[in-house]
Short mmCIF file of C-alpha atoms and ligand atoms in Angstrom, two decimals:
data_model
loop_
_atom_site.label_atom_id
_atom_site.label_comp_id
_atom_site.label_asym_id
_atom_site.label_seq_id
_atom_site.Cartn_x
_atom_site.Cartn_y
_atom_site.Cartn_z
CA MET A 1162 -125.79 44.94 93.30
CA LYS A 1163 -126.59 41.33 92.56
CA LEU A 1164 -125.71 41.88 88.97
CA MET A 1165 -122.38 43.37 89.96
CA ALA A 1166 -121.59 40.33 92.24
CA LEU A 1167 -122.51 37.99 89.38
CA THR A 1168 -120.22 39.88 87.02
CA ILE A 1169 -117.37 39.72 89.50
CA ILE A 1170 -117.89 35.97 89.95
CA LEU A 1171 -117.93 35.40 86.25
CA ILE A 1172 -114.74 37.44 85.71
CA CYS A 1173 -113.01 35.45 88.55
CA ASN A 1174 -114.11 32.21 87.05
CA TYR A 1175 -112.80 33.25 83.67
CA ALA A 1176 -109.38 34.05 85.19
CA THR A 1177 -109.13 30.77 87.08
CA GLY A 1178 -110.02 28.51 84.20
CA GLN A 1179 -113.81 28.03 84.76
CA GLN A 1180 -114.18 28.83 81.06
CA LEU A 1181 -112.39 25.73 79.95
CA LYS A 1182 -114.40 23.81 77.46
CA ASP A 1183 -115.14 20.18 77.99
CA LEU A 1184 -114.84 18.88 74.45
CA ARG A 1185 -115.40 15.20 75.30
CA MET A 1186 -113.78 14.94 72.68
CA LYS A 1187 -113.73 15.90 68.95
CA ASP A 1188 -114.35 13.05 66.64
CA ASN A 1189 -111.82 13.74 63.95
CA LEU A 1190 -108.64 14.14 65.93
CA VAL A 1191 -105.36 14.38 64.23
CA ILE A 1192 -102.61 13.11 66.63
CA ALA A 1193 -99.08 13.93 65.53
CA HIS A 1194 -97.21 10.66 66.12
CA ARG A 1195 -93.84 11.48 67.66
CA GLY A 1196 -94.47 14.98 66.21
CA THR A 1197 -93.65 13.36 62.96
CA THR A 1198 -91.39 10.56 61.98
CA PHE A 1199 -91.69 11.46 58.30
CA TRP A 1200 -90.52 15.00 57.92
CA ALA A 1201 -88.16 15.63 60.81
CA PRO A 1202 -86.22 13.69 63.49
CA GLU A 1203 -88.89 12.12 65.70
CA GLU A 1204 -89.80 13.53 69.15
CA THR A 1205 -87.43 16.49 68.73
CA GLU A 1206 -88.08 20.21 68.89
CA ALA A 1207 -88.31 20.39 65.08
CA ALA A 1208 -90.93 17.54 64.99
CA MET A 1209 -93.01 19.14 67.77
CA ARG A 1210 -92.88 22.75 66.49
CA TRP A 1211 -93.75 21.43 63.07
CA ALA A 1212 -96.69 19.47 64.36
CA ARG A 1213 -97.95 22.48 66.37
CA ASN A 1214 -97.70 24.92 63.49
CA THR A 1215 -99.16 22.41 61.04
CA GLY A 1216 -102.35 22.23 63.12
CA ALA A 1217 -102.34 18.86 64.77
CA ASP A 1218 -104.75 18.49 67.69
CA TYR A 1219 -102.33 16.52 69.82
CA LEU A 1220 -98.54 16.07 70.08
CA GLU A 1221 -97.85 12.41 70.67
CA PHE A 1222 -94.77 11.16 72.43
CA ASP A 1223 -93.28 8.31 74.46
CA LEU A 1224 -92.39 8.98 78.10
CA GLN A 1225 -89.25 7.55 79.76
CA ARG A 1226 -87.15 8.58 82.71
CA THR A 1227 -83.42 9.30 83.15
CA LYS A 1228 -81.12 7.96 85.89
CA ASP A 1229 -81.57 11.27 87.75
CA GLY A 1230 -85.34 11.32 87.39
CA LYS A 1231 -86.00 13.70 84.46
CA LEU A 1232 -89.07 12.74 82.33
CA ILE A 1233 -88.01 12.73 78.68
CA ALA A 1234 -89.52 11.90 75.27
CA LEU A 1235 -88.04 8.99 73.40
CA HIS A 1236 -89.42 6.02 71.65
CA ASP A 1237 -86.67 3.39 71.84
CA ASN A 1238 -85.28 2.27 75.12
CA LYS A 1239 -81.74 2.43 73.65
CA LEU A 1240 -80.14 5.39 72.00
CA ASP A 1241 -78.25 3.94 69.04
CA ARG A 1242 -81.02 4.37 66.36
CA THR A 1243 -81.69 8.09 66.86
CA THR A 1244 -78.51 9.53 68.39
CA ASN A 1245 -74.73 9.49 68.10
CA VAL A 1246 -74.39 7.58 71.44
CA ALA A 1247 -71.84 5.25 69.79
CA VAL A 1248 -69.56 8.21 69.29
CA ILE A 1249 -70.02 10.01 72.53
CA TYR A 1250 -70.35 7.02 74.88
CA PRO A 1251 -69.01 4.05 72.98
CA ASP A 1252 -68.77 1.76 75.99
CA ARG A 1253 -72.43 2.46 76.90
CA LYS A 1254 -73.99 2.53 73.46
CA ASP A 1255 -76.32 -0.44 74.18
CA ASN A 1256 -77.29 0.67 77.65
CA PRO A 1257 -80.89 1.67 78.41
CA ILE A 1258 -82.05 5.26 78.90
CA SER A 1259 -82.25 4.79 82.64
CA ASP A 1260 -78.46 4.36 82.73
CA PHE A 1261 -77.89 8.01 81.59
CA THR A 1262 -78.38 11.26 83.46
CA TYR A 1263 -80.20 14.03 81.72
CA LEU A 1264 -77.02 16.06 81.37
CA GLU A 1265 -75.36 13.08 79.64
CA LEU A 1266 -78.26 12.77 77.28
CA LEU A 1267 -78.10 16.47 76.42
CA LYS A 1268 -74.63 15.85 74.92
CA LEU A 1269 -76.15 13.69 72.25
CA ASP A 1270 -77.06 14.79 68.74
CA ALA A 1271 -80.59 13.55 68.15
CA GLY A 1272 -80.99 14.96 64.61
CA SER A 1273 -78.14 14.05 62.36
CA TRP A 1274 -79.19 10.41 61.98
CA PHE A 1275 -82.30 11.67 60.15
CA ASN A 1276 -80.20 13.54 57.61
CA ARG A 1277 -78.10 10.48 56.92
CA GLU A 1278 -81.11 8.14 56.77
CA TYR A 1279 -83.26 10.40 54.58
CA PRO A 1280 -80.89 12.63 52.49
CA ASP A 1281 -83.79 13.89 50.39
CA LYS A 1282 -85.48 15.30 53.52
CA ALA A 1283 -82.23 16.44 55.27
CA ARG A 1284 -82.03 19.94 56.67
CA PRO A 1285 -79.02 21.78 58.22
CA GLY A 1286 -81.12 22.86 61.24
CA PHE A 1287 -81.73 19.22 62.26
CA LYS A 1288 -78.02 18.72 63.19
CA ALA A 1289 -78.16 20.49 66.54
CA LEU A 1290 -81.35 18.89 67.80
CA ASP A 1291 -81.33 17.25 71.30
CA ILE A 1292 -83.61 14.99 73.37
CA LEU A 1293 -86.71 16.75 74.77
CA THR A 1294 -88.21 16.74 78.23
CA LEU A 1295 -91.84 16.68 79.05
CA GLU A 1296 -91.53 20.24 80.09
CA ASP A 1297 -90.02 21.21 76.66
CA ILE A 1298 -93.04 19.74 74.89
CA ILE A 1299 -95.44 21.53 77.16
CA GLN A 1300 -93.67 24.83 76.43
CA ILE A 1301 -93.77 24.15 72.69
CA ALA A 1302 -97.48 23.31 72.98
CA GLU A 1303 -97.92 26.76 74.69
CA GLY A 1304 -96.22 28.55 71.76
CA LYS A 1305 -92.71 28.78 73.11
CA ARG A 1306 -89.36 27.41 71.96
CA ILE A 1307 -86.15 26.45 73.76
CA CYS A 1308 -83.59 29.16 74.28
CA ARG A 1309 -80.43 28.21 72.34
CA ASP A 1310 -77.05 29.79 71.46
CA LYS A 1311 -76.12 30.65 67.87
CA ASN A 1312 -74.92 27.06 67.33
CA GLY A 1313 -78.19 25.63 68.40
CA LYS A 1314 -77.01 24.41 71.79
CA ARG A 1315 -79.62 24.85 74.47
CA LEU A 1316 -78.93 27.26 77.33
CA ILE A 1317 -79.12 25.47 80.62
CA ALA A 1318 -78.64 26.24 84.32
CA GLN A 1319 -77.71 23.81 87.04
CA LEU A 1320 -79.85 24.53 90.07
CA ASN A 1321 -78.75 24.17 93.75
CA ASP A 1322 -80.35 20.73 93.98
CA GLY A 1323 -78.33 19.58 90.90
CA GLN A 1324 -81.32 19.62 88.61
CA ILE A 1325 -80.77 20.95 85.10
CA SER A 1326 -83.10 23.71 84.06
CA SER A 1327 -83.76 25.08 80.54
CA SER A 1328 -85.18 28.40 79.56
CA TYR A 1329 -87.86 29.17 77.00
CA GLU A 1330 -88.88 32.15 74.98
CA GLN A 1331 -91.92 33.06 72.89
CA ASP A 1332 -91.49 31.30 69.57
CA PRO A 1333 -91.31 34.01 66.89
CA LYS A 1334 -92.76 31.59 64.42
CA ASP A 1335 -95.63 30.42 66.63
CA ASN A 1336 -98.82 30.61 64.62
CA GLY A 1337 -101.15 30.42 67.61
CA ASN A 1338 -102.12 26.73 67.66
CA ARG A 1339 -102.35 25.25 71.13
CA PRO A 1340 -102.44 21.40 70.77
CA GLY A 1341 -102.88 18.97 73.66
CA LEU A 1342 -100.44 16.22 74.71
CA TYR A 1343 -101.04 12.51 74.02
CA ILE A 1344 -98.55 10.85 76.37
CA GLU A 1345 -97.52 7.15 76.32
CA THR A 1346 -95.86 5.53 79.26
CA LYS A 1347 -93.31 3.57 77.25
CA LEU A 1348 -92.03 0.28 78.69
CA PRO A 1349 -93.45 1.38 82.07
CA GLU A 1350 -92.22 -1.84 83.77
CA LEU A 1351 -88.74 -0.35 83.50
CA PHE A 1352 -89.73 2.83 85.30
CA PRO A 1353 -91.53 2.11 88.53
CA GLY A 1354 -93.62 5.04 89.74
CA ILE A 1355 -93.42 6.87 86.42
CA GLU A 1356 -97.18 7.42 86.50
CA ASN A 1357 -96.93 9.41 89.68
CA ASP A 1358 -93.94 11.26 88.45
CA LEU A 1359 -95.92 12.24 85.39
CA LYS A 1360 -98.75 13.47 87.61
CA LYS A 1361 -96.33 15.59 89.70
CA GLU A 1362 -94.65 17.18 86.70
CA LEU A 1363 -97.94 17.91 84.85
CA SER A 1364 -99.29 19.42 88.16
CA ARG A 1365 -96.14 21.55 88.57
CA LEU A 1366 -96.57 22.92 85.05
CA GLY A 1367 -100.37 23.61 85.46
CA TRP A 1368 -101.38 21.03 82.89
CA TYR A 1369 -103.10 18.65 85.41
CA CYS A 1370 -105.15 19.20 88.53
CA SER A 1371 -107.90 17.03 89.92
CA ASP A 1372 -109.84 20.28 90.30
CA THR A 1373 -110.21 21.46 86.70
CA LEU A 1374 -110.89 24.95 87.92
CA LYS A 1375 -107.27 25.19 88.88
CA LEU A 1376 -105.82 24.17 85.48
CA LYS A 1377 -103.62 26.79 83.99
CA ASN A 1378 -105.45 29.10 81.60
CA ILE A 1379 -103.65 29.00 78.15
CA PRO A 1380 -105.09 31.78 76.00
CA VAL A 1381 -105.96 30.80 72.44
CA ASP A 1382 -106.98 32.95 69.52
CA LYS A 1383 -110.22 32.30 67.60
CA ASP A 1384 -110.00 29.71 64.81
CA LYS A 1385 -106.85 28.14 66.18
CA ILE A 1386 -106.27 24.64 67.58
CA ALA A 1387 -107.40 25.13 71.18
CA ILE A 1388 -107.14 21.74 72.87
CA ALA A 1389 -104.41 22.96 75.29
CA ASN A 1390 -107.01 25.18 76.87
CA THR A 1391 -109.60 22.45 77.43
CA LYS A 1392 -109.98 19.75 79.99
CA ASP A 1393 -108.87 17.26 77.32
CA ARG A 1394 -105.38 18.84 77.14
CA ILE A 1395 -103.87 15.58 78.29
CA VAL A 1396 -104.66 12.11 76.98
CA LEU A 1397 -102.80 9.15 78.52
CA GLN A 1398 -101.96 6.01 76.56
CA THR A 1399 -100.17 2.73 77.23
CA PHE A 1400 -99.93 -0.81 76.02
CA SER A 1401 -99.56 -2.00 79.57
CA LEU A 1402 -102.73 -2.85 81.50
CA GLU A 1403 -100.72 -2.53 84.68
CA SER A 1404 -99.60 1.02 83.87
CA LEU A 1405 -103.17 1.89 82.75
CA GLY A 1406 -104.37 0.81 86.20
CA LYS A 1407 -101.83 3.04 87.84
CA LEU A 1408 -102.66 6.01 85.62
CA ASN A 1409 -106.31 5.41 86.49
CA ILE A 1410 -105.46 5.70 90.15
CA CYS A 1411 -103.14 8.73 89.79
CA PHE A 1412 -105.29 10.79 87.47
CA ALA A 1413 -108.93 11.91 87.89
CA LYS A 1414 -111.57 10.34 85.73
CA TYR A 1415 -111.86 13.32 83.46
CA VAL A 1416 -108.43 12.64 81.92
CA PRO A 1417 -109.12 10.34 78.87
CA LYS A 1418 -107.05 7.14 78.82
CA CYS A 1419 -106.33 4.97 75.87
CA ILE A 1420 -105.35 1.30 75.88
CA LEU A 1421 -103.05 0.69 72.91
CA LEU A 1422 -103.56 -2.66 71.21
CA TRP A 1423 -100.87 -4.80 69.57
CA ARG A 1424 -100.86 -8.50 68.61
CA GLY A 1425 -97.57 -9.83 69.77
CA ASN A 1426 -95.75 -11.91 72.37
CA ASP A 1427 -94.34 -9.37 74.75
CA ALA A 1428 -95.63 -7.86 78.03
CA GLY A 1429 -98.79 -5.85 77.29
CA ASP A 1430 -99.46 -7.44 73.92
CA ILE A 1431 -102.57 -9.44 72.90
CA LEU A 1432 -101.05 -12.88 73.02
CA ASN A 1433 -103.40 -14.85 70.74
CA ASP A 1434 -105.09 -14.28 67.42
CA ASP A 1435 -108.55 -15.35 68.43
CA ILE A 1436 -111.20 -12.77 68.87
CA ASN A 1437 -111.97 -13.81 72.46
CA SER A 1438 -108.44 -12.89 73.53
CA PHE A 1439 -109.03 -9.49 71.98
CA ARG A 1440 -112.35 -9.10 73.79
CA LEU A 1441 -110.86 -10.10 77.15
CA HIS A 1442 -107.94 -7.68 76.68
CA ILE A 1443 -110.12 -4.67 75.96
CA LEU A 1444 -112.47 -5.54 78.78
CA LYS A 1445 -109.46 -5.36 81.17
CA GLY A 1446 -108.64 -2.08 79.54
CA LYS A 1447 -112.16 -0.82 80.33
CA GLU A 1448 -111.92 -2.09 83.91
CA ASN A 1449 -108.73 -0.08 84.31
CA GLY A 1450 -110.24 3.19 83.10
CA ALA A 1451 -109.72 3.24 79.31
CA THR A 1452 -112.42 4.86 77.33
CA ILE A 1453 -110.34 4.98 74.13
CA ALA A 1454 -108.81 1.99 72.31
CA GLY A 1455 -105.75 2.36 70.07
CA PRO A 1456 -105.65 -0.53 67.56
CA SER A 1457 -102.96 -1.03 64.94
CA ILE A 1458 -104.19 -0.87 61.33
CA SER A 1459 -102.92 -2.64 58.22
CA GLY A 1460 -101.32 -1.02 55.14
CA LYS A 1461 -98.01 0.32 53.90
CA PRO A 1462 -95.48 1.32 55.01
CA ASN A 1463 -95.64 -0.45 58.39
CA ASN A 1464 -97.93 -3.34 57.48
CA TYR A 1465 -99.03 -3.76 61.08
CA THR A 1466 -101.57 -6.42 62.06
CA ASN A 1467 -105.13 -5.18 61.38
CA LEU A 1468 -106.81 -5.00 64.75
CA LEU A 1469 -109.68 -2.92 63.26
CA THR A 1470 -111.47 -5.51 61.13
CA PRO A 1471 -115.27 -5.35 61.20
CA VAL A 1472 -115.31 -7.84 64.04
CA HIS A 1473 -112.84 -5.83 66.14
CA PHE A 1474 -114.73 -2.71 65.32
CA GLU A 1475 -118.08 -4.21 66.46
CA ILE A 1476 -116.65 -5.42 69.75
CA LEU A 1477 -114.96 -2.05 70.55
CA LYS A 1478 -118.19 -0.12 69.82
CA LYS A 1479 -120.29 -2.61 71.82
CA GLU A 1480 -118.03 -1.93 74.78
CA GLY A 1481 -118.38 1.81 74.27
CA PHE A 1482 -114.81 2.67 73.23
CA LYS A 1483 -113.71 5.59 71.10
CA ILE A 1484 -111.18 4.44 68.58
CA HIS A 1485 -107.86 6.14 67.94
CA ALA A 1486 -105.94 3.93 65.55
CA TYR A 1487 -102.28 3.96 64.54
CA SER A 1488 -100.72 4.92 62.29
CA PHE A 1489 -102.19 6.69 59.31
CA ASP A 1490 -99.35 7.04 56.82
CA SER A 1491 -100.96 6.82 53.41
CA GLU A 1492 -104.00 7.99 51.44
CA GLU A 1493 -105.13 4.35 51.11
CA GLN A 1494 -105.11 3.90 54.91
CA PHE A 1495 -107.04 7.16 55.34
CA PHE A 1496 -109.86 6.06 52.97
CA GLN A 1497 -109.97 2.53 54.38
CA TYR A 1498 -110.17 3.47 58.06
CA HIS A 1499 -111.04 7.10 58.74
CA ASP A 1500 -114.80 6.51 58.93
CA LEU A 1501 -114.31 3.97 61.67
CA VAL A 1502 -112.27 6.11 64.07
CA GLU A 1503 -112.48 9.17 66.24
CA GLY A 1504 -108.74 9.79 66.15
CA MET A 1505 -105.80 9.11 63.83
CA PHE A 1506 -102.13 8.79 64.99
CA THR A 1507 -100.31 10.12 61.90
CA ASN A 1508 -96.68 10.76 60.93
CA GLN A 1509 -97.91 13.24 58.29
CA ALA A 1510 -100.33 15.51 60.11
CA ASP A 1511 -100.31 17.88 57.08
CA GLU A 1512 -101.63 15.20 54.78
CA THR A 1513 -104.12 13.82 57.28
CA LEU A 1514 -105.52 17.38 57.81
CA ARG A 1515 -105.80 17.83 54.09
CA LEU A 1516 -107.56 14.50 53.52
CA SER A 1517 -109.90 15.26 56.45
CA GLY A 1518 -110.91 18.53 54.76
CA ARG A 1519 -109.44 20.56 57.56
CA SER A 1520 -106.83 22.24 55.44
CA LYS A 1521 -106.62 23.00 51.74
CA GLY A 1522 -103.08 21.73 51.44
CA GLU A 1523 -101.62 25.21 51.92
CA ILE A 1524 -99.65 23.96 54.92
CA THR A 1525 -96.87 21.80 53.66
CA ASN A 1526 -93.93 20.14 55.44
CA HIS A 1527 -91.53 22.29 53.42
CA ASN A 1528 -92.99 25.72 54.06
CA VAL A 1529 -93.53 25.04 57.81
CA LEU A 1530 -90.03 23.70 58.40
CA LYS A 1531 -88.47 26.47 56.36
CA ASP A 1532 -90.45 29.09 58.22
CA LEU A 1533 -89.34 27.51 61.60
CA GLY A 1534 -85.75 27.93 60.53
CA TYR A 1535 -84.61 24.38 59.87
O1 G3P B 2757 -98.96 5.62 70.59
C1 G3P B 2757 -99.44 5.09 69.43
C2 G3P B 2757 -98.34 4.49 68.82
O2 G3P B 2757 -97.36 5.44 69.10
C3 G3P B 2757 -97.84 3.18 69.40
O3 G3P B 2757 -96.76 2.85 68.75
O4 G3P B 2757 -94.46 2.15 68.91
O5 G3P B 2757 -95.02 4.32 67.89
O6 G3P B 2757 -95.15 3.98 70.33
P1 G3P B 2757 -95.35 3.39 68.99
CA1 CA B 2758 -96.19 6.06 71.14
#
């Protein structure tokens, strides 16, 4: 009888998520920066489906909020670089994201700029791409895709409360990987309360709960990327110490938080070159709940300031940080820095996986994008 009761408890626990592994966390993470900026239009469905099927551990993106409160993924605070806003809304082309409703944003083409900018990497399927929501990216991570008509336009419904809702279907090209989400609150000072909005949306979709037993169970096949079905399914990142503090209040301690590091003169930057400024900055990050630090690294093509010199490394390790550095875009950078870090933001997850010995190079940008129909 006791054995039967124990079996029933075990079965119940399995069904409610008790089985979730606490990875705490892998030490060779491949984090797909904006999905990819290299092979497809950044932060679009093509970039995220590519990153999932390529085998990245996390899909990275930048969170902003529309005028009507929808949480969307976009790096720049303006639309002119990565959409045709100048054609569709010429009088508002320089306006910030928060000036547009979600329905207005959906009218924009977020893919054709890539074909013009990189003709050697252009694909017909990029033309119809639109701006993604947080929910879209969660669905992609779960193996689905957005329902679209034959022209690639997404199918939407307007609900009674005016909210726009999309529909999703099992992705016929899904190969079973279930990556986590690495979410940056981008320019959070422009979006008061976005940290709490993020918590609400992740909770609604089953991706966050303070009680980990109540997290949505996302089945994963053996030998596939399985982070979406662990407690580490969400990592939160920000350059802003203030936003980090708010994330630390909104989310339970088990959700890893990363303080991004950048030497510059804007809000959230490390304002001076001396190592003491660096130390004080990361200590504030630690006080506000960060256990991961995200320094910029040197090297082509971005030639960022190197915040991962031996001195920086020593301080970060002394303070107990894991290091997820950005961004790994070349073989030289990989060999210079990969031994120092536990995670790599990369625009070429295929190459980073190959260099890490996690793939034999059989997954290429070309065959994955072609298979996905772009
Ligand atoms: O999130 C790591 C890295 O994405 C920070 O740079 O400007 O690409 O958001 P950025
Ligand atoms: Ca980012």
